mmCIF file of C-alpha atoms in Angstrom:
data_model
loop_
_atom_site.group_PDB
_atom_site.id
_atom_site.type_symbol
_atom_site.label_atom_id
_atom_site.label_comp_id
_atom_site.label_asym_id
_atom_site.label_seq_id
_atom_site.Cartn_x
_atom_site.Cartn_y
_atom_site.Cartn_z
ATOM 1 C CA UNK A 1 38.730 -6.566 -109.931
ATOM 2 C CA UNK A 2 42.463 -5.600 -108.121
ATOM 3 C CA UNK A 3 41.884 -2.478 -110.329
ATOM 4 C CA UNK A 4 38.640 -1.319 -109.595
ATOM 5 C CA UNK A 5 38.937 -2.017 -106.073
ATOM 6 C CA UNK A 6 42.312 0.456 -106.295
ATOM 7 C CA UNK A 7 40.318 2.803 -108.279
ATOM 8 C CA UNK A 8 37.393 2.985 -105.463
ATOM 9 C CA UNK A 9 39.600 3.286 -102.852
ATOM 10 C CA UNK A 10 41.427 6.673 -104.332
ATOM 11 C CA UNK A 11 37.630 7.952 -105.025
ATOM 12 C CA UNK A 12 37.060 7.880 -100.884
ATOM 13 C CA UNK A 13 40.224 9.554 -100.317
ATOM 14 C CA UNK A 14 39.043 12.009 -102.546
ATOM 15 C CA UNK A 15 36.007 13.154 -101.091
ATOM 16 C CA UNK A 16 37.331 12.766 -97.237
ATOM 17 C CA UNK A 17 39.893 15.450 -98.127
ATOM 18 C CA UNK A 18 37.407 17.426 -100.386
ATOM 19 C CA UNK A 19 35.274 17.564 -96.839
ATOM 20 C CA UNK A 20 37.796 18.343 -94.303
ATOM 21 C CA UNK A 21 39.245 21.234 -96.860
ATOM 22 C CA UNK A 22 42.432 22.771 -95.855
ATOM 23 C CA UNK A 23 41.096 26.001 -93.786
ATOM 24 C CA UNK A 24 42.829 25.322 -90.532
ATOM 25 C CA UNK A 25 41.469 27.986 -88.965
ATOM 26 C CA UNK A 26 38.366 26.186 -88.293
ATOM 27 C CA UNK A 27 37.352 24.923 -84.518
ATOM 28 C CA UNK A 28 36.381 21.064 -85.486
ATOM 29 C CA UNK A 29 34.561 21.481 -81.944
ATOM 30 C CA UNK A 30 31.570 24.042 -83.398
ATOM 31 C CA UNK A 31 29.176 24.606 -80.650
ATOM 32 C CA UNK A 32 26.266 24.654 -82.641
ATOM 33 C CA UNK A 33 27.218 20.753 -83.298
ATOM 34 C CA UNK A 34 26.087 20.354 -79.443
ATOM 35 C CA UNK A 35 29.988 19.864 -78.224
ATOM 36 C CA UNK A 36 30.285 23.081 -76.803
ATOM 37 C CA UNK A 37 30.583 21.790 -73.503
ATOM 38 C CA UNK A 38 33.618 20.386 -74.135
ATOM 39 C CA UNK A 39 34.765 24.354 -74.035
ATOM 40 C CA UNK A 40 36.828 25.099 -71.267
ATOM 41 C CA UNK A 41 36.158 28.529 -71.911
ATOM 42 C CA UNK A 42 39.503 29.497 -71.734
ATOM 43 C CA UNK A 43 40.493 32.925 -74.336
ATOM 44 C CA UNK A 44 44.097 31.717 -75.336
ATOM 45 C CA UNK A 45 45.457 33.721 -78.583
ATOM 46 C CA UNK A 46 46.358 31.035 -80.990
ATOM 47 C CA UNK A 47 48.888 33.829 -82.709
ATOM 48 C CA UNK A 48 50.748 33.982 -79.211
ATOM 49 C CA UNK A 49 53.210 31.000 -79.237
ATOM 50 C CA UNK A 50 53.405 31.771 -75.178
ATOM 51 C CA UNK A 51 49.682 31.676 -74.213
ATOM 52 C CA UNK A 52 49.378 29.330 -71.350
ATOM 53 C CA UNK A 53 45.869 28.416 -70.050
ATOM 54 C CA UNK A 54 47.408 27.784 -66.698
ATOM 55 C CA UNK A 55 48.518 31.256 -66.309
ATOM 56 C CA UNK A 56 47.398 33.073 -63.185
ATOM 57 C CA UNK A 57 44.017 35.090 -64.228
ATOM 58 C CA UNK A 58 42.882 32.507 -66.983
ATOM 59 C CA UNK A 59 39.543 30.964 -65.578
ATOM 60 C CA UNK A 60 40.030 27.767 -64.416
ATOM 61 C CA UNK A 61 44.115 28.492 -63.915
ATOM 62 C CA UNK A 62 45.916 28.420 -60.598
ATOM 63 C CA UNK A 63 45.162 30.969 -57.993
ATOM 64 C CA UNK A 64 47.895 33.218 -57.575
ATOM 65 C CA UNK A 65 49.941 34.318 -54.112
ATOM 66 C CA UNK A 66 47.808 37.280 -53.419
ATOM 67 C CA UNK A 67 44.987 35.588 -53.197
ATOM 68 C CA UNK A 68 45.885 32.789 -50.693
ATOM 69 C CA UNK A 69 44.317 33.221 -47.193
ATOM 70 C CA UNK A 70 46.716 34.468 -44.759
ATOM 71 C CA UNK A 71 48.385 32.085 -42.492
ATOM 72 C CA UNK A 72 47.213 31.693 -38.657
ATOM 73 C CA UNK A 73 50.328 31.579 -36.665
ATOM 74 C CA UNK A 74 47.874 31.094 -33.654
ATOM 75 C CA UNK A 75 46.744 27.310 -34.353
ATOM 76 C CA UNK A 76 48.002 25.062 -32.141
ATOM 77 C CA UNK A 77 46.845 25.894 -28.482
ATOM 78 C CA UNK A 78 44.825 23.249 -26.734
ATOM 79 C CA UNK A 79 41.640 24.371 -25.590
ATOM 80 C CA UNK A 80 42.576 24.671 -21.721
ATOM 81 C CA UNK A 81 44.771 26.946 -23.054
ATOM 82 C CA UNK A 82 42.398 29.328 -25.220
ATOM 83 C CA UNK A 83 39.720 29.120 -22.319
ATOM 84 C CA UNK A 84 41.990 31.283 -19.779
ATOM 85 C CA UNK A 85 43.884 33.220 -23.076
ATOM 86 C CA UNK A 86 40.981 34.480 -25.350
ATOM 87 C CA UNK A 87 38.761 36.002 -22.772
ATOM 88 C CA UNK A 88 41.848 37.716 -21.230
ATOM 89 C CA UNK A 89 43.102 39.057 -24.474
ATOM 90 C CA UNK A 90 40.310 40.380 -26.000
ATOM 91 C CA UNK A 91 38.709 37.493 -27.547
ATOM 92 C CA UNK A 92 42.544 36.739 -29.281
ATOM 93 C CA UNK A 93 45.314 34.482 -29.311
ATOM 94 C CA UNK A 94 49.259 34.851 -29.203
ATOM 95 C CA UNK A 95 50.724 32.716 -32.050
ATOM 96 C CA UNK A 96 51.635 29.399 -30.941
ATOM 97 C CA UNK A 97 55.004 28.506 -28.851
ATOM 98 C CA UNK A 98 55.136 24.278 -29.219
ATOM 99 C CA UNK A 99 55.844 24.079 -26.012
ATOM 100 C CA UNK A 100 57.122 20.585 -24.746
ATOM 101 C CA UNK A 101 55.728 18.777 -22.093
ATOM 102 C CA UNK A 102 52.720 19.607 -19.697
ATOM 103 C CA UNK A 103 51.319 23.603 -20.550
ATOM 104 C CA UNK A 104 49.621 25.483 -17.847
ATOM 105 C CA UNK A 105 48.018 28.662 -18.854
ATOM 106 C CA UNK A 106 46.915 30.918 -15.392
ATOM 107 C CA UNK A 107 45.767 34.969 -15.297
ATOM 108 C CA UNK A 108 47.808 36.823 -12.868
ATOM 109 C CA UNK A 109 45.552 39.427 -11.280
ATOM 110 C CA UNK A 110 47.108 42.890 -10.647
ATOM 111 C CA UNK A 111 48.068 43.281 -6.828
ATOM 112 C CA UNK A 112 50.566 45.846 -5.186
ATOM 113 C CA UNK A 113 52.427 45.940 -1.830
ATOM 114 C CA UNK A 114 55.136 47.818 -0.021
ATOM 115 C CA UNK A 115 57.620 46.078 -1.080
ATOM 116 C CA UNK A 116 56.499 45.242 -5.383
ATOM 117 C CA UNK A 117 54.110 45.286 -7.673
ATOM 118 C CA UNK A 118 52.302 42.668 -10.013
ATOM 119 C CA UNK A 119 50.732 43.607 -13.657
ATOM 120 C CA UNK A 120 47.612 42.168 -14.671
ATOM 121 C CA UNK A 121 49.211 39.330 -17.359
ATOM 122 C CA UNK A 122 48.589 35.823 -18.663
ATOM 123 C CA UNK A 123 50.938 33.358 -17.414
ATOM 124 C CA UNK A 124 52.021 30.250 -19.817
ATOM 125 C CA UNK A 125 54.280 27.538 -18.260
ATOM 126 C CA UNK A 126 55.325 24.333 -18.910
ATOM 127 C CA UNK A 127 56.867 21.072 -17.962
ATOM 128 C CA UNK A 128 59.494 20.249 -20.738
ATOM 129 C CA UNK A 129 63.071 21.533 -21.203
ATOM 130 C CA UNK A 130 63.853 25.399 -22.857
ATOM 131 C CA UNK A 131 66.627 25.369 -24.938
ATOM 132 C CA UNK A 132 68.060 27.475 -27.850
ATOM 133 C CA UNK A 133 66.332 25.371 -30.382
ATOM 134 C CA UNK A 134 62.910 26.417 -28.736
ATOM 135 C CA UNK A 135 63.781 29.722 -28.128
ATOM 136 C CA UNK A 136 64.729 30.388 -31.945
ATOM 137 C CA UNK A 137 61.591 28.682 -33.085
ATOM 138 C CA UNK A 138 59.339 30.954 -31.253
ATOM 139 C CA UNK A 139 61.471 33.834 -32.663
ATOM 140 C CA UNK A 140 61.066 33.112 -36.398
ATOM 141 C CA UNK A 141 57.375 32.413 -35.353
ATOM 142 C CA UNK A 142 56.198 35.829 -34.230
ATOM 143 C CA UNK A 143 58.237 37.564 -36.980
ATOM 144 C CA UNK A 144 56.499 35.710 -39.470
ATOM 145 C CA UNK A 145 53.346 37.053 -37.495
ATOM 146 C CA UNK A 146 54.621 40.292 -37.972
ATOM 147 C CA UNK A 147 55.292 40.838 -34.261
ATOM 148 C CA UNK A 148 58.044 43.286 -33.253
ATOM 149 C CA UNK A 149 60.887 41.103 -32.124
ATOM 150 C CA UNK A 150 64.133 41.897 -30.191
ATOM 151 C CA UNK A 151 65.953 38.809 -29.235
ATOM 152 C CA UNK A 152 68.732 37.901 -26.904
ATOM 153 C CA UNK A 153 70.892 36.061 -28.395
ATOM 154 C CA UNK A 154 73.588 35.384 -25.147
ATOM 155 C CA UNK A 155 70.438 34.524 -22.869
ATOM 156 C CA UNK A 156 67.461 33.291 -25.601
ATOM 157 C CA UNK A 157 65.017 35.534 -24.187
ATOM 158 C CA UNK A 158 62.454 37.423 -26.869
ATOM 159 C CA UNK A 159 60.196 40.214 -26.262
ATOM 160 C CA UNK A 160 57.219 41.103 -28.808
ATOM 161 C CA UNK A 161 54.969 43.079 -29.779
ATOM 162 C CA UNK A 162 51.834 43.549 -31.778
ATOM 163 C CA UNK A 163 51.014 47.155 -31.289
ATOM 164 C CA UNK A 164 47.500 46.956 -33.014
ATOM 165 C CA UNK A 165 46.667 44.230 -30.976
ATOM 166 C CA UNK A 166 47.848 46.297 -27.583
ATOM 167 C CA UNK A 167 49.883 42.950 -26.592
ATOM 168 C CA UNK A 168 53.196 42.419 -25.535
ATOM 169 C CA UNK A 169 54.541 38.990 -25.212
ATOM 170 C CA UNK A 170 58.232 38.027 -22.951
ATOM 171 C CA UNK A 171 59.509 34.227 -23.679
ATOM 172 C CA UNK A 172 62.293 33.301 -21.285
ATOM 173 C CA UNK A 173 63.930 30.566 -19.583
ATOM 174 C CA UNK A 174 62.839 30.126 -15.901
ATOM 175 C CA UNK A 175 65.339 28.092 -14.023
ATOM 176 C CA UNK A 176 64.920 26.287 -10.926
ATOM 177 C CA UNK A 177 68.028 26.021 -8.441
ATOM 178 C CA UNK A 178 66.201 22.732 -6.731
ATOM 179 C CA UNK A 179 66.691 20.452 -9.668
ATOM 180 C CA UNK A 180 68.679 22.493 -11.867
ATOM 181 C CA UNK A 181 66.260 22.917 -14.818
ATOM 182 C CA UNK A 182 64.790 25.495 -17.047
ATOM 183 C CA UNK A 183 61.275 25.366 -17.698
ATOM 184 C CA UNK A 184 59.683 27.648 -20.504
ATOM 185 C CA UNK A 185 57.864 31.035 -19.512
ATOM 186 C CA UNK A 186 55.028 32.827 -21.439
ATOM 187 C CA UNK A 187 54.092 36.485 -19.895
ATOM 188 C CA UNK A 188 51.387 38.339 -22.050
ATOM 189 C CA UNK A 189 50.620 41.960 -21.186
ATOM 190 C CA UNK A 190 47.027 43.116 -22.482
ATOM 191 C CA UNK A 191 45.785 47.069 -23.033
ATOM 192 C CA UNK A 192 43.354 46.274 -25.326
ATOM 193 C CA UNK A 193 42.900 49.273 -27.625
ATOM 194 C CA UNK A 194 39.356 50.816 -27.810
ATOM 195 C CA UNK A 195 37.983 49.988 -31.585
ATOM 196 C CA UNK A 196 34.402 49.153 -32.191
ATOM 197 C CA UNK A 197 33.946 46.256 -34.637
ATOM 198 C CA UNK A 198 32.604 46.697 -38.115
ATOM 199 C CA UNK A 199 30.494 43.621 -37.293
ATOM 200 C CA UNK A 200 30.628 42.207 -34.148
ATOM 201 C CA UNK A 201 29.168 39.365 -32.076
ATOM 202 C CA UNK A 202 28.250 38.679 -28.365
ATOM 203 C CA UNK A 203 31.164 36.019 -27.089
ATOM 204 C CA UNK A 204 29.699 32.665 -27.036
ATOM 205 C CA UNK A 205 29.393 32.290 -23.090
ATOM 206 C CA UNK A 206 27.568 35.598 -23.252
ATOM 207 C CA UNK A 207 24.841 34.030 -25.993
ATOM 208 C CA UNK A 208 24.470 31.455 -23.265
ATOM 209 C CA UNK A 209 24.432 33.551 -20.276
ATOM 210 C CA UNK A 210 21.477 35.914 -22.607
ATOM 211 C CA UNK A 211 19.690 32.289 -23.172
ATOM 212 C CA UNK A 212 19.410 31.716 -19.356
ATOM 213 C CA UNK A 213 17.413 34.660 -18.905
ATOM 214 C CA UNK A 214 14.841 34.280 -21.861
ATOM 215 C CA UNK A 215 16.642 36.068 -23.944
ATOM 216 C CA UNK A 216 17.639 34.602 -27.270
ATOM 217 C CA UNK A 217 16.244 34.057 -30.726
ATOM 218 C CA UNK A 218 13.318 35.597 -31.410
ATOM 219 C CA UNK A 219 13.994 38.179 -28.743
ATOM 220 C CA UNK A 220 17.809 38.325 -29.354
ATOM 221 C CA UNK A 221 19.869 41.036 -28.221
ATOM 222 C CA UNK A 222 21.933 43.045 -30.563
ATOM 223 C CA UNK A 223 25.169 43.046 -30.198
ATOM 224 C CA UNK A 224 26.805 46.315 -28.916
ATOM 225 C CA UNK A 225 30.391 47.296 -28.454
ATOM 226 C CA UNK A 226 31.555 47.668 -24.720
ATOM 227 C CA UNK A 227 35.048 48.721 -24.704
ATOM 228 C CA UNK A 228 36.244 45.362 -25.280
ATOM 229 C CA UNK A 229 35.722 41.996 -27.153
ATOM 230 C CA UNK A 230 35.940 40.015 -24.046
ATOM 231 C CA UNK A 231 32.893 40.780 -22.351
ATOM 232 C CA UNK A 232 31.962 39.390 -19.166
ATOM 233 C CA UNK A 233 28.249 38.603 -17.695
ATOM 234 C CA UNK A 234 27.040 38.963 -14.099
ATOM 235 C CA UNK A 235 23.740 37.273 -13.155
ATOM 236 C CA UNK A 236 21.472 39.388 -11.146
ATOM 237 C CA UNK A 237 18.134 37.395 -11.020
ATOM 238 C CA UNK A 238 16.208 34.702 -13.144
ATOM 239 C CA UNK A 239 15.416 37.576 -15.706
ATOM 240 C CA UNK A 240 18.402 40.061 -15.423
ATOM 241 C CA UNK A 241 21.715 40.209 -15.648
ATOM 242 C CA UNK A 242 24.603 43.029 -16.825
ATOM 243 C CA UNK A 243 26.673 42.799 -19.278
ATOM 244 C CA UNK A 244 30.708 43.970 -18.149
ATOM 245 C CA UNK A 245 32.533 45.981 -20.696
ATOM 246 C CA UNK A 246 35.815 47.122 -20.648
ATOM 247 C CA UNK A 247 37.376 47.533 -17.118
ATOM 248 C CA UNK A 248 37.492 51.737 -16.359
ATOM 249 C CA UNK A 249 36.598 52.317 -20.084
ATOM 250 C CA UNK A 250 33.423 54.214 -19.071
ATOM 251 C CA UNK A 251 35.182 57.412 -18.079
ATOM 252 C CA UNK A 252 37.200 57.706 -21.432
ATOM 253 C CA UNK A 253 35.005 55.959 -24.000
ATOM 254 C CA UNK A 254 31.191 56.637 -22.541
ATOM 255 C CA UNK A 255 30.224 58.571 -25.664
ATOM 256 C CA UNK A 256 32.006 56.473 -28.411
ATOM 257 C CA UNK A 257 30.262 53.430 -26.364
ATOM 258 C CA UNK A 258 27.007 55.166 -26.046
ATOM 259 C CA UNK A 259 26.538 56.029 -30.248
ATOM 260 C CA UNK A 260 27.862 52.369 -30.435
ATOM 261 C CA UNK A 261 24.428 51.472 -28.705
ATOM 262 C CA UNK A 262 21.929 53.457 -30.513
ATOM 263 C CA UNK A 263 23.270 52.206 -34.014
ATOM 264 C CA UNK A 264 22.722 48.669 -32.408
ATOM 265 C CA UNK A 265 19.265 49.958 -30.760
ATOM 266 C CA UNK A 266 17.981 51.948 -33.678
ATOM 267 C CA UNK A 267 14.529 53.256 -33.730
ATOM 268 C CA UNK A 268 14.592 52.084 -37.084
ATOM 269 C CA UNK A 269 14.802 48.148 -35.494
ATOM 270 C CA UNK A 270 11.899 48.999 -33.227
ATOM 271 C CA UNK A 271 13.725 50.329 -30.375
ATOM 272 C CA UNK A 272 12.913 53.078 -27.949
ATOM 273 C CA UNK A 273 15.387 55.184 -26.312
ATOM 274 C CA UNK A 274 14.897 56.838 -22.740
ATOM 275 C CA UNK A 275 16.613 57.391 -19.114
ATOM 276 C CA UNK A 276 16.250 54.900 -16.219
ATOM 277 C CA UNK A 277 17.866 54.119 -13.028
ATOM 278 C CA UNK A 278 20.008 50.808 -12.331
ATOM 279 C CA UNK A 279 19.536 50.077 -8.216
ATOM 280 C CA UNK A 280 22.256 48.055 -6.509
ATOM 281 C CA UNK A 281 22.220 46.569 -3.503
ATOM 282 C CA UNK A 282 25.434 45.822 -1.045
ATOM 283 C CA UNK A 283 24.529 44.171 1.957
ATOM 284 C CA UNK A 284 20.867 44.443 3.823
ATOM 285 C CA UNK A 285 20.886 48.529 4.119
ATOM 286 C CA UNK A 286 22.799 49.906 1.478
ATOM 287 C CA UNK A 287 21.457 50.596 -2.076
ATOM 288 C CA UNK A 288 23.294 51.987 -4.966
ATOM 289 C CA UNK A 289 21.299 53.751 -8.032
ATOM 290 C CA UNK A 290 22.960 54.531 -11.485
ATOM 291 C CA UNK A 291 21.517 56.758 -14.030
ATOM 292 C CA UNK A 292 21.687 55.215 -17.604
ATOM 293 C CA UNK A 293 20.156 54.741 -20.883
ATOM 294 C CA UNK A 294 17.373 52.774 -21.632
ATOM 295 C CA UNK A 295 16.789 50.362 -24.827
ATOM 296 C CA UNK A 296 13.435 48.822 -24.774
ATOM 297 C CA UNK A 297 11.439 46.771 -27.693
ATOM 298 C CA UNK A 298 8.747 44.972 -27.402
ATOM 299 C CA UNK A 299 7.738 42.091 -28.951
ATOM 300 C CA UNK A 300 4.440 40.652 -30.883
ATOM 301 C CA UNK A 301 3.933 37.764 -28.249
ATOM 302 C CA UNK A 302 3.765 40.014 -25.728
ATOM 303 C CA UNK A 303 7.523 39.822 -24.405
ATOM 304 C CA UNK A 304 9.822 43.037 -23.652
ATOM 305 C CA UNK A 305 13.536 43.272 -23.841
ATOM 306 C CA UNK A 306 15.164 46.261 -22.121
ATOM 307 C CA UNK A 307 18.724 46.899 -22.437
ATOM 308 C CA UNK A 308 20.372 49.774 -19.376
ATOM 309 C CA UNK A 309 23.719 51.427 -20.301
ATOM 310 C CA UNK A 310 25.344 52.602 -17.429
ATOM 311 C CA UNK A 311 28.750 53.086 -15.716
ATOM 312 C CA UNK A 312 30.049 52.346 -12.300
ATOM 313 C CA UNK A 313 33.218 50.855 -11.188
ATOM 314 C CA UNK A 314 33.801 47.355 -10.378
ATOM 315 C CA UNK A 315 34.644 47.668 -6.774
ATOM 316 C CA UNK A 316 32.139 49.858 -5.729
ATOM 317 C CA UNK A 317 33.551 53.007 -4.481
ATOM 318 C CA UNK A 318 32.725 55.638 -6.375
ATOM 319 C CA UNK A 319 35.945 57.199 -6.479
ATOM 320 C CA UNK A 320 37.632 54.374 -8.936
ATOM 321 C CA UNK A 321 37.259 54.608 -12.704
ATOM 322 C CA UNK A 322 34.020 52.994 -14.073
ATOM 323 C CA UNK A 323 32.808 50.345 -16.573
ATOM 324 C CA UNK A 324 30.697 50.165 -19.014
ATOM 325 C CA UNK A 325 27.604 47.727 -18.234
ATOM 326 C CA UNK A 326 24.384 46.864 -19.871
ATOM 327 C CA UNK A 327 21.753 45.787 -17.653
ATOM 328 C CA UNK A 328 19.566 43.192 -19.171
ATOM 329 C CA UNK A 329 16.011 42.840 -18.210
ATOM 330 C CA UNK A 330 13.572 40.548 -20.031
ATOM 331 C CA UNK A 331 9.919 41.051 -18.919
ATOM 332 C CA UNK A 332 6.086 39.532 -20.523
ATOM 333 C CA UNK A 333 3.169 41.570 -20.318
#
């Protein structure tokens, strides 16, 4: 019985080996077998002794350093912060400064006397201490950016720039002789370069002015460039209100900002092109009337949306440069 048990037990051996053959070459994983989805589907050459399946460019590998998203330097500002910066700066913001202690970000308004002068700039102060650690942090910052960067070494003050941006940013040490202190300073000069956006959108606070006026999904209004990507609103009534471009752009960019507005208003979306007059009233006796052109569309349900390019300048007076504004009328039949 030992015997013929033995004997048995060489006859499986036999045939297991006679199945599995010895073509190595063959995939034990056939797909036809219904394993295929065990595939990674990864093409490694098994005659290459240095294919790795990991390798950048192999499906499924790791994604290599050209294809990581950029980093945003400009993370970090509190939101009391972006409200004054963005719609100063053109709708950006500088990359972050950690600045200790309490942060105060206020717009300086442009103003001139006999004695000085003060340029339109965004002011960022602060509480805490400045120091030379601070001060060479928010160096190595903006030159990762890819700002511009000259830096004092002797008295840690840096001035940047981002020249495609049209901003210019000066980090010092203010000190104060009452308590002996230096306190952190942020000035941030804006001339924001004229460059209409391959697709742009109306700021959020001027999709909410548009909404208090009727106008707003289904009778949305385009968005068209206006000299800047900071655009202000100005209520007129319960149904109008203008749209502020870019401060004195009119004069220099009035055609570039005019074939802006009739790709956005294109016949071919069911808008009509003509001339009209925009009348302004100062005071009880005097009227103002600006000659501009007219974007009108009107809608199934009987509503009409009429969009009024004109220029005049903010102040009134005729002789200062002019703005771009679109006057915003909604009307129902």
């Amino acid at each position: 019985m030992k015997k013929l048990g033995y004997m048995l037990l060489l006859s499986s051996l036999t045939l297991v080996l006679s199945a599995c053959g010895d073509d190595t070459s063959k995939s034990s994983l056939n797909p036809s077998s219904g394993l295929g989805s065990l595939d990674s589907g990864l093409s490694v050459d098994p005659n290459n002794s240095n294919s790795n399946p990991n390798e950048s460019g192999s499906s499924g590998g790791k994604i290599s350093s050209s294809e990581q998203p950029p980093i945003d330097y400009t993370i970090g500002w509190s939101q009391d912060v972006l409200d004054v910066m963005e719609p100063h700066l053109g709708g950006h913001a500088i990359p972050f400064i950690d600045l200790p202690g309490r942060v105060l970000a206020t717009w300086i308004e442009a103003s001139s006397g006999y004695s000085s002068s003060t340029v339109a700039h965004l002011s960022i102060l602060s509480t805490g201490a400045f120091d030379a650690a601070l001060a060479g942090q928010a160096k190595l910052t903006y030159q990762k950016a890819g700002w511009t960067v000259d830096f004092n070494r002797e008295t840690l003050q840096m001035h940047a720039e981002e020249t495609k941006l049209g901003m210019k940013v000066d980090f010092y040490g203010e000190y104060d002789q009452n308590d002996g202190s230096t306190t952190p300073q942020i000035d941030v000069y804006y001339n924001e370069p004229f460059a209409v956006p391959a697709s742009g959108a109306w700021r959020s606070a001027t999709v909410q002015a548009l909404a208090s006026i009727g106008v707003a999904a289904p009778h949305m209004l385009p968005y068209t460039y206006l000299g800047t990507l900071a655009e202000e609103t100005v209520s007129i009534s319960t149904t109008e209100l203008d749209i502020q471009g870019k401060v004195g752009g009119w004069d220099t960019y009035n055609a570039k900002i005019l074939a802006a507005a009739r790709k956005a208003f294109a016949p071919s979306k069911k808008w009509a092109e003509s001339t009209a007059t925009v009348t302004l009233s100062s005071g009880y006796y005097s009227t103002y009337s600006y000659t501009g052109h007219s974007f009108t569309k009107n809608f199934a349900d009987g509503y009409t949306v009429t969009a009024v390019l004109y220029g005049r300048s903010v102040s009134g007076y005729s002789s200062d440069p002019k703005t771009p504004y679109l006057r915003v009328i909604l009307s129902q039949q």
